[in-house]
Coordinates of C-alpha atoms in Angstrom, one line a residue:
M8 CA 13.5 -40.9 -11.7
K9 CA 14.2 -37.6 -13.4
N10 CA 16.8 -35.4 -11.7
N11 CA 16.4 -31.6 -11.8
S12 CA 19.4 -30.3 -9.9
R13 CA 17.9 -26.8 -9.8
S14 CA 14.8 -28.0 -7.9
K15 CA 14.5 -27.8 -4.1
L16 CA 12.7 -30.2 -1.8
S17 CA 10.0 -28.7 0.4
V18 CA 8.2 -30.4 3.3
F19 CA 5.3 -28.8 5.3
A20 CA 2.0 -29.6 7.0
L21 CA -1.5 -28.2 6.1
G22 CA -2.8 -29.8 9.2
G23 CA -1.7 -32.0 12.2
L24 CA 0.8 -29.7 13.9
D25 CA -0.1 -28.0 17.2
E26 CA -3.3 -30.1 17.2
I27 CA -4.6 -33.6 17.4
G28 CA -6.4 -34.4 14.1
K29 CA -6.8 -33.2 10.5
N30 CA -3.5 -34.6 9.5
M31 CA -2.2 -33.6 6.1
Y32 CA 1.4 -33.4 5.1
V33 CA 2.9 -32.2 1.8
V34 CA 6.2 -33.1 0.1
R35 CA 7.1 -31.1 -3.0
Y36 CA 10.0 -31.5 -5.3
G37 CA 10.0 -29.2 -8.4
D38 CA 6.6 -29.7 -10.1
D39 CA 5.7 -32.8 -8.2
I40 CA 3.5 -32.6 -5.1
I41 CA 2.8 -35.7 -2.9
V42 CA 0.1 -35.4 -0.1
I43 CA 0.2 -37.7 2.9
D44 CA -3.1 -38.3 4.6
S45 CA -6.3 -36.2 4.5
G46 CA -7.9 -36.2 7.9
L47 CA -10.5 -34.4 9.9
M48 CA -10.7 -33.0 13.4
F49 CA -13.7 -32.8 15.7
P50 CA -14.7 -29.3 16.7
E51 CA -13.5 -27.4 19.7
E52 CA -16.0 -26.2 22.3
E53 CA -16.2 -22.7 21.0
M54 CA -17.1 -24.0 17.5
L55 CA -20.8 -23.9 18.1
G56 CA -22.8 -26.1 15.8
I57 CA -19.8 -27.3 13.7
D58 CA -19.7 -31.0 12.9
V59 CA -16.1 -31.5 11.8
V60 CA -13.0 -29.5 10.8
I61 CA -10.8 -30.2 7.8
P62 CA -7.6 -28.5 6.5
D63 CA -7.7 -25.6 4.1
I64 CA -6.4 -27.0 0.8
T65 CA -6.2 -23.7 -1.1
Y66 CA -2.5 -24.3 -1.8
L67 CA -3.2 -27.7 -3.3
V68 CA -6.1 -26.4 -5.4
E69 CA -3.9 -23.6 -6.8
N70 CA -1.3 -26.2 -7.7
R71 CA -3.7 -29.0 -8.7
D72 CA -1.8 -29.8 -11.9
K73 CA 1.2 -30.7 -9.8
V74 CA -0.5 -32.9 -7.3
R75 CA 0.4 -36.5 -8.2
G76 CA -1.6 -38.3 -5.5
I77 CA -2.7 -38.7 -1.9
L78 CA -0.9 -41.5 0.1
L79 CA -2.7 -42.8 3.1
T80 CA -1.0 -44.3 6.1
H81 CA -4.0 -45.9 7.8
G82 CA -7.8 -45.8 8.2
H83 CA -8.4 -43.6 11.2
E84 CA -10.7 -40.6 10.8
D85 CA -7.9 -38.1 11.6
H86 CA -6.1 -39.4 8.5
I87 CA -8.9 -40.3 6.0
G88 CA -12.0 -38.4 7.3
G89 CA -11.4 -35.3 5.1
L90 CA -11.3 -37.2 1.8
P91 CA -15.1 -36.9 1.0
Y92 CA -14.8 -33.1 1.2
I93 CA -11.3 -32.7 -0.3
L94 CA -11.8 -34.9 -3.3
R95 CA -14.6 -32.7 -4.5
E96 CA -12.1 -29.9 -4.9
L97 CA -9.0 -32.0 -5.8
N98 CA -9.8 -35.2 -7.8
V99 CA -6.4 -37.0 -7.7
P100 CA -5.5 -40.7 -7.2
I101 CA -5.4 -42.0 -3.7
Y102 CA -3.1 -44.8 -2.6
G103 CA -3.7 -47.0 0.5
T104 CA -3.6 -50.5 1.9
K105 CA -6.5 -52.9 1.4
L106 CA -8.4 -52.1 4.7
T107 CA -7.7 -48.4 4.5
L108 CA -9.2 -48.1 1.0
G109 CA -12.1 -50.4 2.1
L110 CA -13.0 -47.8 4.8
V111 CA -12.4 -44.9 2.3
E112 CA -14.6 -46.5 -0.3
H113 CA -17.5 -46.6 2.2
K114 CA -17.1 -42.9 2.7
L115 CA -16.8 -42.1 -1.0
R116 CA -19.9 -44.2 -1.8
E117 CA -22.0 -42.2 0.7
A118 CA -20.6 -38.9 -0.8
H119 CA -21.3 -40.2 -4.4
L120 CA -17.6 -39.9 -5.3
L121 CA -16.7 -43.6 -5.6
N122 CA -16.9 -43.9 -9.4
Q123 CA -15.0 -40.8 -10.1
T124 CA -12.1 -41.4 -7.7
K125 CA -9.0 -43.5 -8.8
R126 CA -8.0 -45.8 -6.0
I127 CA -4.7 -47.9 -6.0
I128 CA -4.1 -50.6 -3.4
V129 CA -0.6 -50.8 -2.0
N130 CA 1.2 -53.0 0.5
N131 CA 4.6 -53.1 2.2
R132 CA 6.2 -54.5 -1.0
S133 CA 4.8 -51.8 -3.3
E134 CA 6.8 -49.1 -5.0
V135 CA 5.0 -46.3 -6.8
T136 CA 6.6 -43.7 -9.0
L137 CA 5.0 -40.3 -8.8
G138 CA 6.8 -37.9 -11.1
S139 CA 10.3 -37.4 -9.7
I140 CA 9.4 -39.1 -6.4
R141 CA 9.3 -42.8 -5.7
A142 CA 7.2 -44.0 -2.8
S143 CA 7.6 -47.3 -0.9
F144 CA 5.8 -48.5 2.2
F145 CA 6.7 -50.4 5.5
K146 CA 4.4 -52.0 8.0
V147 CA 4.0 -50.5 11.4
N148 CA 1.9 -51.5 14.5
H149 CA -1.0 -49.3 15.3
S150 CA -4.6 -49.8 16.7
I151 CA -5.9 -50.6 13.3
P152 CA -4.5 -53.2 10.9
D153 CA -2.9 -52.4 7.6
S154 CA -1.1 -49.3 8.9
V155 CA 2.1 -48.3 7.1
G156 CA 4.9 -45.7 7.1
I157 CA 6.0 -44.2 3.8
A158 CA 9.5 -43.6 2.4
L159 CA 9.7 -41.0 -0.4
E160 CA 12.9 -41.1 -2.5
T161 CA 13.5 -37.7 -4.1
P162 CA 16.5 -36.5 -6.0
E163 CA 17.4 -34.4 -2.9
G164 CA 17.2 -37.4 -0.5
T165 CA 14.8 -39.7 1.2
V166 CA 11.9 -38.3 3.3
V167 CA 10.3 -40.8 5.7
H168 CA 6.8 -40.4 7.3
T169 CA 6.2 -43.0 10.0
G170 CA 2.4 -42.8 10.1
D171 CA 1.0 -43.5 13.6
F172 CA 3.0 -46.3 15.2
K173 CA 4.2 -48.2 18.2
F174 CA 6.4 -51.3 18.4
D175 CA 4.2 -54.2 19.6
M176 CA 6.1 -57.4 19.9
T177 CA 2.9 -59.4 20.4
P178 CA 0.3 -57.8 18.1
V179 CA -3.2 -59.3 18.2
N180 CA -3.1 -60.1 14.4
S181 CA 0.5 -61.4 14.6
N182 CA 1.4 -58.8 12.0
M183 CA 4.8 -57.6 13.0
A184 CA 6.3 -54.2 12.1
D185 CA 8.8 -54.1 9.3
M186 CA 11.8 -53.4 11.6
H187 CA 14.3 -54.9 9.1
K188 CA 12.9 -52.7 6.3
M189 CA 13.1 -49.6 8.5
A190 CA 16.7 -50.4 9.3
E191 CA 17.5 -50.9 5.6
I192 CA 15.9 -47.5 4.8
G193 CA 18.0 -45.9 7.6
K194 CA 21.1 -47.6 6.4
K195 CA 20.6 -46.2 2.8
G196 CA 20.3 -42.8 4.4
V197 CA 17.3 -40.7 5.5
L198 CA 17.5 -37.0 4.8
C199 CA 14.4 -36.1 6.9
L200 CA 12.2 -38.0 9.3
L201 CA 8.6 -37.0 10.1
S202 CA 7.5 -39.0 13.1
D203 CA 4.4 -39.4 15.3
S204 CA 4.6 -37.3 18.5
T205 CA 1.3 -38.1 20.3
N206 CA 2.9 -39.9 23.3
A207 CA 6.3 -38.1 23.3
E208 CA 5.8 -37.1 26.9
R209 CA 5.1 -40.6 28.1
P210 CA 8.1 -42.6 29.4
G211 CA 8.9 -46.2 28.5
F212 CA 7.4 -48.4 25.8
T213 CA 3.6 -48.4 25.0
G214 CA 2.0 -51.7 26.1
S215 CA 1.1 -54.5 23.8
E216 CA -2.5 -54.8 22.6
R217 CA -2.5 -58.4 23.8
N218 CA -2.5 -57.1 27.4
V219 CA -6.0 -55.7 26.8
G220 CA -7.2 -59.1 25.5
E221 CA -6.2 -60.7 28.8
A222 CA -8.0 -57.9 30.8
L223 CA -11.1 -58.3 28.7
A224 CA -11.1 -62.1 29.1
E225 CA -11.0 -61.7 32.9
I226 CA -14.0 -59.2 32.8
F227 CA -16.0 -61.6 30.6
R228 CA -15.3 -64.5 32.9
T229 CA -16.3 -62.7 36.1
S230 CA -19.3 -60.7 35.0
K231 CA -22.6 -62.1 36.1
Q232 CA -24.8 -60.2 33.6
R233 CA -24.3 -58.5 30.2
V234 CA -20.9 -57.1 29.2
I235 CA -21.1 -53.9 27.1
V236 CA -17.8 -52.8 25.6
A237 CA -17.5 -49.3 24.1
T238 CA -14.5 -48.5 21.9
F239 CA -13.6 -46.7 18.7
A240 CA -15.2 -48.2 15.6
S241 CA -11.9 -48.1 13.8
N242 CA -10.0 -50.0 16.4
V243 CA -10.3 -53.3 14.6
S244 CA -7.7 -55.0 16.9
R245 CA -9.8 -54.2 20.0
I246 CA -13.0 -55.4 18.2
Q247 CA -11.2 -58.7 17.5
Q248 CA -10.4 -59.1 21.2
V249 CA -14.0 -58.5 22.2
V250 CA -15.1 -61.1 19.6
D251 CA -12.5 -63.6 21.0
A252 CA -13.6 -63.0 24.6
A253 CA -17.3 -63.5 23.7
Q254 CA -16.5 -66.7 21.9
D255 CA -14.3 -68.1 24.7
H256 CA -16.9 -67.3 27.4
N257 CA -19.9 -68.6 25.5
R258 CA -21.6 -65.2 24.9
K259 CA -23.5 -64.0 21.8
L260 CA -22.3 -60.6 20.5
A261 CA -24.5 -57.7 19.3
V262 CA -22.9 -54.8 17.4
I263 CA -24.5 -51.4 18.0
G264 CA -23.8 -48.0 16.5
R265 CA -23.8 -47.1 12.8
S266 CA -20.1 -46.6 12.5
M267 CA -19.3 -49.7 14.5
V268 CA -21.6 -51.8 12.2
N269 CA -19.9 -50.4 9.1
A270 CA -16.4 -51.0 10.5
V271 CA -17.3 -54.6 11.5
N272 CA -18.9 -55.4 8.1
I273 CA -16.0 -53.9 6.1
S274 CA -13.3 -55.6 8.2
M275 CA -15.1 -59.0 8.0
E276 CA -15.6 -58.7 4.3
L277 CA -11.9 -57.9 3.7
G278 CA -10.7 -60.6 6.1
Y279 CA -9.3 -58.4 8.8
L280 CA -11.8 -59.5 11.4
R281 CA -12.4 -63.2 12.2
V282 CA -15.9 -63.8 13.5
P283 CA -17.5 -67.3 13.9
P284 CA -20.7 -67.4 11.8
D285 CA -23.0 -68.1 14.8
L286 CA -21.6 -65.6 17.2
L287 CA -23.3 -62.4 16.1
I288 CA -26.9 -61.6 16.9
D289 CA -29.3 -58.9 15.9
P290 CA -29.8 -56.2 18.6
D291 CA -33.5 -57.3 18.7
E292 CA -32.4 -60.6 20.2
I293 CA -30.5 -59.2 23.2
N294 CA -33.5 -59.2 25.6
R295 CA -34.5 -62.7 24.6
L296 CA -31.3 -64.3 25.8
P297 CA -30.1 -64.8 29.5
A298 CA -28.0 -61.8 30.5
H299 CA -24.9 -63.9 31.2
K300 CA -25.0 -65.1 27.6
V301 CA -24.9 -61.7 26.0
A302 CA -22.1 -59.2 25.1
V303 CA -22.4 -55.9 23.2
I304 CA -19.8 -53.8 21.4
S305 CA -20.8 -50.3 20.7
T306 CA -19.6 -46.8 19.9
G307 CA -19.6 -44.0 22.6
S308 CA -16.2 -44.4 24.3
Q309 CA -15.8 -40.6 24.1
G310 CA -19.2 -39.8 25.7
E311 CA -20.6 -38.4 22.4
P312 CA -24.1 -37.1 23.1
M313 CA -25.7 -39.0 20.2
S314 CA -23.6 -42.2 20.5
A315 CA -25.1 -45.6 21.2
L316 CA -23.6 -45.9 24.7
T317 CA -24.8 -42.5 25.8
R318 CA -28.3 -43.2 24.6
M319 CA -28.3 -46.6 26.4
A320 CA -27.2 -44.9 29.6
H321 CA -30.1 -42.5 29.4
G322 CA -32.7 -45.1 28.4
A323 CA -33.1 -43.5 25.0
H324 CA -31.8 -46.3 22.8
R325 CA -34.5 -48.2 20.8
K326 CA -33.0 -51.6 21.2
I327 CA -31.2 -51.8 24.6
E328 CA -30.9 -50.0 27.9
I329 CA -28.4 -50.4 30.7
L330 CA -29.7 -52.6 33.5
P331 CA -28.5 -52.7 37.2
G332 CA -25.6 -55.2 37.3
D333 CA -24.5 -54.9 33.7
T334 CA -20.7 -54.4 33.2
V335 CA -19.8 -51.5 31.0
V336 CA -16.2 -51.3 29.7
L337 CA -14.9 -48.1 28.2
A338 CA -12.0 -49.5 26.2
A339 CA -10.4 -46.2 25.2
T340 CA -9.0 -43.2 27.0
P341 CA -10.6 -39.8 26.5
I342 CA -9.3 -37.7 23.6
P343 CA -8.0 -34.3 25.0
G344 CA -11.1 -32.1 25.3
N345 CA -13.5 -35.0 25.8
E346 CA -12.9 -35.6 29.5
K347 CA -16.1 -33.8 30.6
T348 CA -18.4 -35.7 28.3
V349 CA -16.8 -39.0 29.2
A350 CA -17.1 -38.2 32.9
K351 CA -20.8 -37.4 32.5
T352 CA -21.5 -40.7 30.7
V353 CA -19.6 -42.6 33.4
D354 CA -21.6 -40.8 36.1
Q355 CA -24.9 -41.7 34.3
L356 CA -23.9 -45.3 33.9
Y357 CA -23.2 -45.5 37.7
R358 CA -26.6 -43.8 38.3
V359 CA -28.5 -46.6 36.5
G360 CA -26.6 -49.3 38.5
A361 CA -23.9 -50.5 36.0
N362 CA -20.4 -51.7 37.0
V363 CA -18.2 -49.3 35.0
I364 CA -14.6 -50.2 34.1
Y365 CA -12.6 -47.4 32.5
S366 CA -9.1 -46.0 32.5
A367 CA -9.4 -44.0 35.7
N368 CA -10.5 -46.9 37.9
S369 CA -8.9 -49.8 36.2
S370 CA -5.6 -51.3 37.0
N371 CA -6.0 -54.3 34.7
G372 CA -5.5 -52.3 31.5
V373 CA -8.7 -52.1 29.4
H374 CA -6.9 -49.8 27.0
V375 CA -3.5 -49.3 25.6
S376 CA -2.5 -46.6 23.2
G377 CA -1.8 -47.2 19.5
H378 CA 1.0 -44.5 19.7
G379 CA 4.5 -45.1 20.7
S380 CA 5.9 -43.8 24.0
Q381 CA 9.4 -42.3 24.4
E382 CA 11.3 -45.6 24.0
D383 CA 9.3 -46.5 20.9
L384 CA 10.1 -43.1 19.4
K385 CA 13.8 -43.4 20.3
L386 CA 13.9 -46.8 18.6
M387 CA 12.4 -45.4 15.4
L388 CA 14.9 -42.6 15.4
N389 CA 17.8 -45.1 15.8
L390 CA 16.5 -47.3 13.0
M391 CA 16.1 -44.4 10.6
Q392 CA 19.1 -42.3 11.7
P393 CA 17.8 -39.1 10.0
K394 CA 20.0 -36.1 9.2
Y395 CA 17.0 -33.8 9.8
F396 CA 14.0 -34.3 12.0
L397 CA 10.5 -32.9 12.0
P398 CA 8.2 -34.1 14.8
I399 CA 4.6 -34.2 13.6
H400 CA 1.1 -35.3 14.8
G401 CA 0.7 -33.6 18.1
E402 CA 0.3 -30.4 20.2
H403 CA 3.2 -28.1 20.6
R404 CA 4.4 -29.5 23.9
M405 CA 4.5 -33.0 22.3
L406 CA 6.5 -31.8 19.3
R407 CA 9.0 -30.1 21.7
A408 CA 9.3 -33.3 23.8
H409 CA 9.9 -35.4 20.7
G410 CA 12.5 -32.9 19.5
Q411 CA 14.4 -33.4 22.9
L412 CA 14.2 -37.2 22.4
A413 CA 15.8 -36.8 19.0
E414 CA 18.5 -34.7 20.4
S415 CA 19.2 -37.3 23.1
V416 CA 19.8 -40.0 20.5
G417 CA 22.2 -37.9 18.5
V418 CA 20.3 -35.7 16.1
R419 CA 22.0 -32.3 16.0
P420 CA 19.9 -29.6 17.7
E421 CA 20.1 -27.3 14.6
N422 CA 18.8 -30.1 12.5
I423 CA 15.5 -30.4 14.5
F424 CA 12.6 -28.3 13.1
I425 CA 9.7 -27.6 15.4
C426 CA 7.0 -26.3 12.9
D427 CA 3.5 -24.9 12.8
N428 CA 1.1 -25.7 10.0
G429 CA 2.3 -23.9 6.9
D430 CA 6.0 -23.7 8.0
A431 CA 7.9 -25.0 5.0
V432 CA 11.3 -26.6 5.5
E433 CA 13.3 -26.5 2.3
F434 CA 16.2 -28.8 1.4
F435 CA 18.8 -27.9 -1.2
G436 CA 22.2 -29.4 -1.6
G437 CA 21.8 -31.5 1.5
K438 CA 21.1 -28.4 3.7
A439 CA 17.8 -27.4 5.3
R440 CA 16.3 -24.0 6.2
F441 CA 12.9 -22.5 6.7
G442 CA 11.3 -21.3 3.5
S443 CA 8.2 -19.2 2.7
K444 CA 5.2 -19.6 4.9
I445 CA 2.3 -21.5 3.2
A446 CA -1.2 -20.3 3.8
T447 CA -3.1 -22.7 6.0
G448 CA -6.3 -22.7 8.0
K449 CA -9.4 -24.6 9.2
V450 CA -12.4 -25.3 7.0
L451 CA -15.5 -25.8 9.1
I452 CA -18.2 -28.3 8.1
D453 CA -21.7 -27.6 9.3
G454 CA -24.3 -30.0 7.8
L455 CA -23.9 -29.8 4.0
G456 CA -22.1 -26.5 4.1
I457 CA -18.3 -26.7 3.5
G458 CA -16.5 -23.5 4.6
D459 CA -19.6 -21.3 4.6
V460 CA -19.4 -20.9 8.4
G461 CA -16.5 -18.6 9.3
N462 CA -15.3 -16.5 12.3
I463 CA -18.1 -13.9 12.0
V464 CA -20.9 -16.6 12.0
L465 CA -19.2 -18.3 15.0
R466 CA -19.0 -15.0 16.8
D467 CA -22.7 -14.4 16.2
R468 CA -23.6 -17.9 17.4
K469 CA -21.5 -17.3 20.5
L470 CA -23.3 -14.0 21.1
L471 CA -26.7 -15.6 20.7
S472 CA -25.7 -18.3 23.1
Q473 CA -24.6 -15.9 25.8
D474 CA -27.2 -13.0 25.8
G475 CA -29.8 -13.9 23.3
I476 CA -31.5 -11.8 20.6
L477 CA -34.0 -8.9 20.4
V478 CA -35.8 -8.4 17.1
V479 CA -37.2 -4.9 16.6
V480 CA -39.9 -4.6 13.9
V481 CA -41.0 -1.1 12.6
T482 CA -43.3 -0.2 9.7
L483 CA -42.9 3.2 8.1
S484 CA -45.0 5.2 5.7
K485 CA -43.4 5.4 2.3
N486 CA -44.8 8.9 1.8
N487 CA -43.6 10.8 4.9
G488 CA -41.4 8.3 6.8
K489 CA -43.7 8.3 9.9
I490 CA -44.2 5.2 12.0
L491 CA -47.4 3.4 11.0
S492 CA -47.0 0.4 13.3
G493 CA -44.6 -0.8 16.0
P494 CA -42.0 -0.8 17.2
D495 CA -42.7 -4.4 18.1
I496 CA -40.0 -6.1 20.1
I497 CA -39.5 -9.9 20.1
S498 CA -37.1 -11.4 22.7
R499 CA -35.5 -14.8 22.5
G500 CA -32.9 -15.9 25.1
F501 CA -32.6 -12.4 26.6
V502 CA -35.4 -12.0 29.1
Y503 CA -38.7 -13.7 29.8
V504 CA -41.3 -11.4 28.3
R505 CA -44.1 -11.8 30.8
E506 CA -41.8 -10.9 33.7
S507 CA -40.0 -8.0 31.9
E508 CA -42.9 -6.0 30.5
K509 CA -41.8 -2.7 32.0
L510 CA -38.2 -3.1 30.6
L511 CA -39.6 -3.9 27.1
E512 CA -42.0 -0.9 27.2
E513 CA -39.1 1.4 28.0
A514 CA -37.1 -0.3 25.2
N515 CA -40.0 0.4 22.9
R516 CA -40.0 4.0 23.9
I517 CA -36.3 4.3 23.2
V518 CA -36.8 2.9 19.7
T519 CA -39.7 5.4 19.0
Q520 CA -37.6 8.3 20.2
T521 CA -34.7 7.3 18.1
M522 CA -36.8 7.0 15.0
E523 CA -38.4 10.4 15.6
K524 CA -35.0 12.0 16.1
C525 CA -33.8 10.5 12.8
A526 CA -36.9 11.8 11.0
N527 CA -36.3 15.3 12.4
E528 CA -32.7 15.1 11.2
R529 CA -33.9 13.9 7.8
V530 CA -32.0 10.5 8.2
S531 CA -33.8 8.2 5.9
E532 CA -31.3 5.6 4.8
W533 CA -32.2 2.2 6.3
A534 CA -28.6 1.3 7.2
S535 CA -28.3 4.5 9.3
L536 CA -31.7 4.0 10.9
K537 CA -30.8 0.5 11.9
T538 CA -27.5 1.5 13.3
S539 CA -29.1 4.3 15.4
I540 CA -31.7 1.9 16.8
R541 CA -29.1 -0.7 17.5
D542 CA -26.7 1.8 19.3
A543 CA -29.5 3.4 21.4
L544 CA -31.1 0.2 22.4
S545 CA -27.8 -1.5 23.2
R546 CA -26.7 1.3 25.6
F547 CA -30.1 1.3 27.3
L548 CA -30.2 -2.5 27.8
Y549 CA -26.6 -2.7 29.0
D550 CA -27.3 0.0 31.6
R551 CA -30.4 -1.8 32.8
T552 CA -29.3 -5.5 32.6
R553 CA -25.5 -5.6 32.1
R554 CA -26.2 -7.8 29.1
R555 CA -25.5 -7.3 25.4
P556 CA -28.1 -9.3 23.3
M557 CA -27.8 -9.3 19.6
I558 CA -30.2 -6.6 18.3
L559 CA -31.8 -7.1 14.9
P560 CA -33.8 -4.1 13.6
I561 CA -36.3 -4.9 10.8
I562 CA -37.7 -1.9 8.9
M563 CA -40.6 -2.1 6.4
E564 CA -42.2 0.5 4.2
V565 CA -45.9 0.5 3.1

């Protein structure tokens, strides 16, 4: 590796701090920039109509000639989901494990980016030189196979990114975490550790995925009719357990939901999912078999309105509906913010007569987290023994809790940096300090539009959703500016026209008076006319209704 003693090492996040999702972390040394992960986040409630949110990569685009590659820790959406959008702006090599790149390739194929994107498969024995930085990888346990942490050796010292992890001593795929390698990295010396904070508030160790397999086996054994299991499509370990339970209890298995079908096909093709050849059935065959011989795995564990499970619960799915006596298992806990939609789906499932097993009413453990709890996090800190510590991947309270854990195992308080997105921590001569703030933000994806919906559009959507809209159409004479027709007032989402004729007649009169006043004062600019109409009508409607609809004047000349 080249050594430029005048260069400083800079570490910061473009996404993933003070939030769950859109993970993207940047390590820069001199003219070499390494990006770790490129995730998306699902929209918050006030982001009306938005499909997904990705990080603002303006900094990377401005420094595109310095970006050596994007390293991926694992194949979850909050770590790879932004790639189809980001690679359009930043066409750099991506590095990931076999399953991670398999899932990425499916996304890139859909986005027509596959042939123009360089993809390099790595494993826990790989070493990759990227300018002055050398990257190596170590296996971690998570809820998807092929998850890794990353060690970046720089001339200033080693930076370790754990990825999402827990310590599972009995993993479903018998793929143990590289604890020896982690200890070796720690023994050589870690300048800075970036570690997953999702469960930093939860005491103890996170349970083993194998516990879920035992709970599912019992459910499959005791259920008299069909068993429908909803989980994340990317939770390949959970899918394997459903496959095993179906096989052990002589049930055929149907896979429902586009993302679930894709995940199962890719995982089987790459050898990460073991499925007996005669186990899977087409959804069309579900109703032809006895109920006690059928199991279904589907999407919808988060109560998404258009997911397979939600449509089944409302009788809107083309292939299957929930019948009284069916057992439905929600093998996932609600992501923060999804509690209401999950509760609505559970309520509807009960309404149609299903037996529902989910985290709130189950003592037998139908879900365990893929993220380490406090004892897991302490173990990682003790293995790595970092000089400096940056908690990542979590909301602010989680980052704070993780910082306290680091202090409890011996990291000096002044060496713990609780950051926001864009806060750069700079290392020079073995010492760390906050550097210049990096511009960050959220890019909103709506349909095919990337970033064309901003705060003003969201504000208008919110206003429309609250008080509706009034469109005022007026036709003026080109010669003398007098009203030839109108004003015509069209109401949508404000009042019901047939029951508010008197109000709209008065509104019509207000507009006419305003136009006449403007004509007398020789105001002829359309912008001024529209502003006058909007102001007068807004005052009148607020006095009468205490509502503020969006008012859209349209003026035409003939």
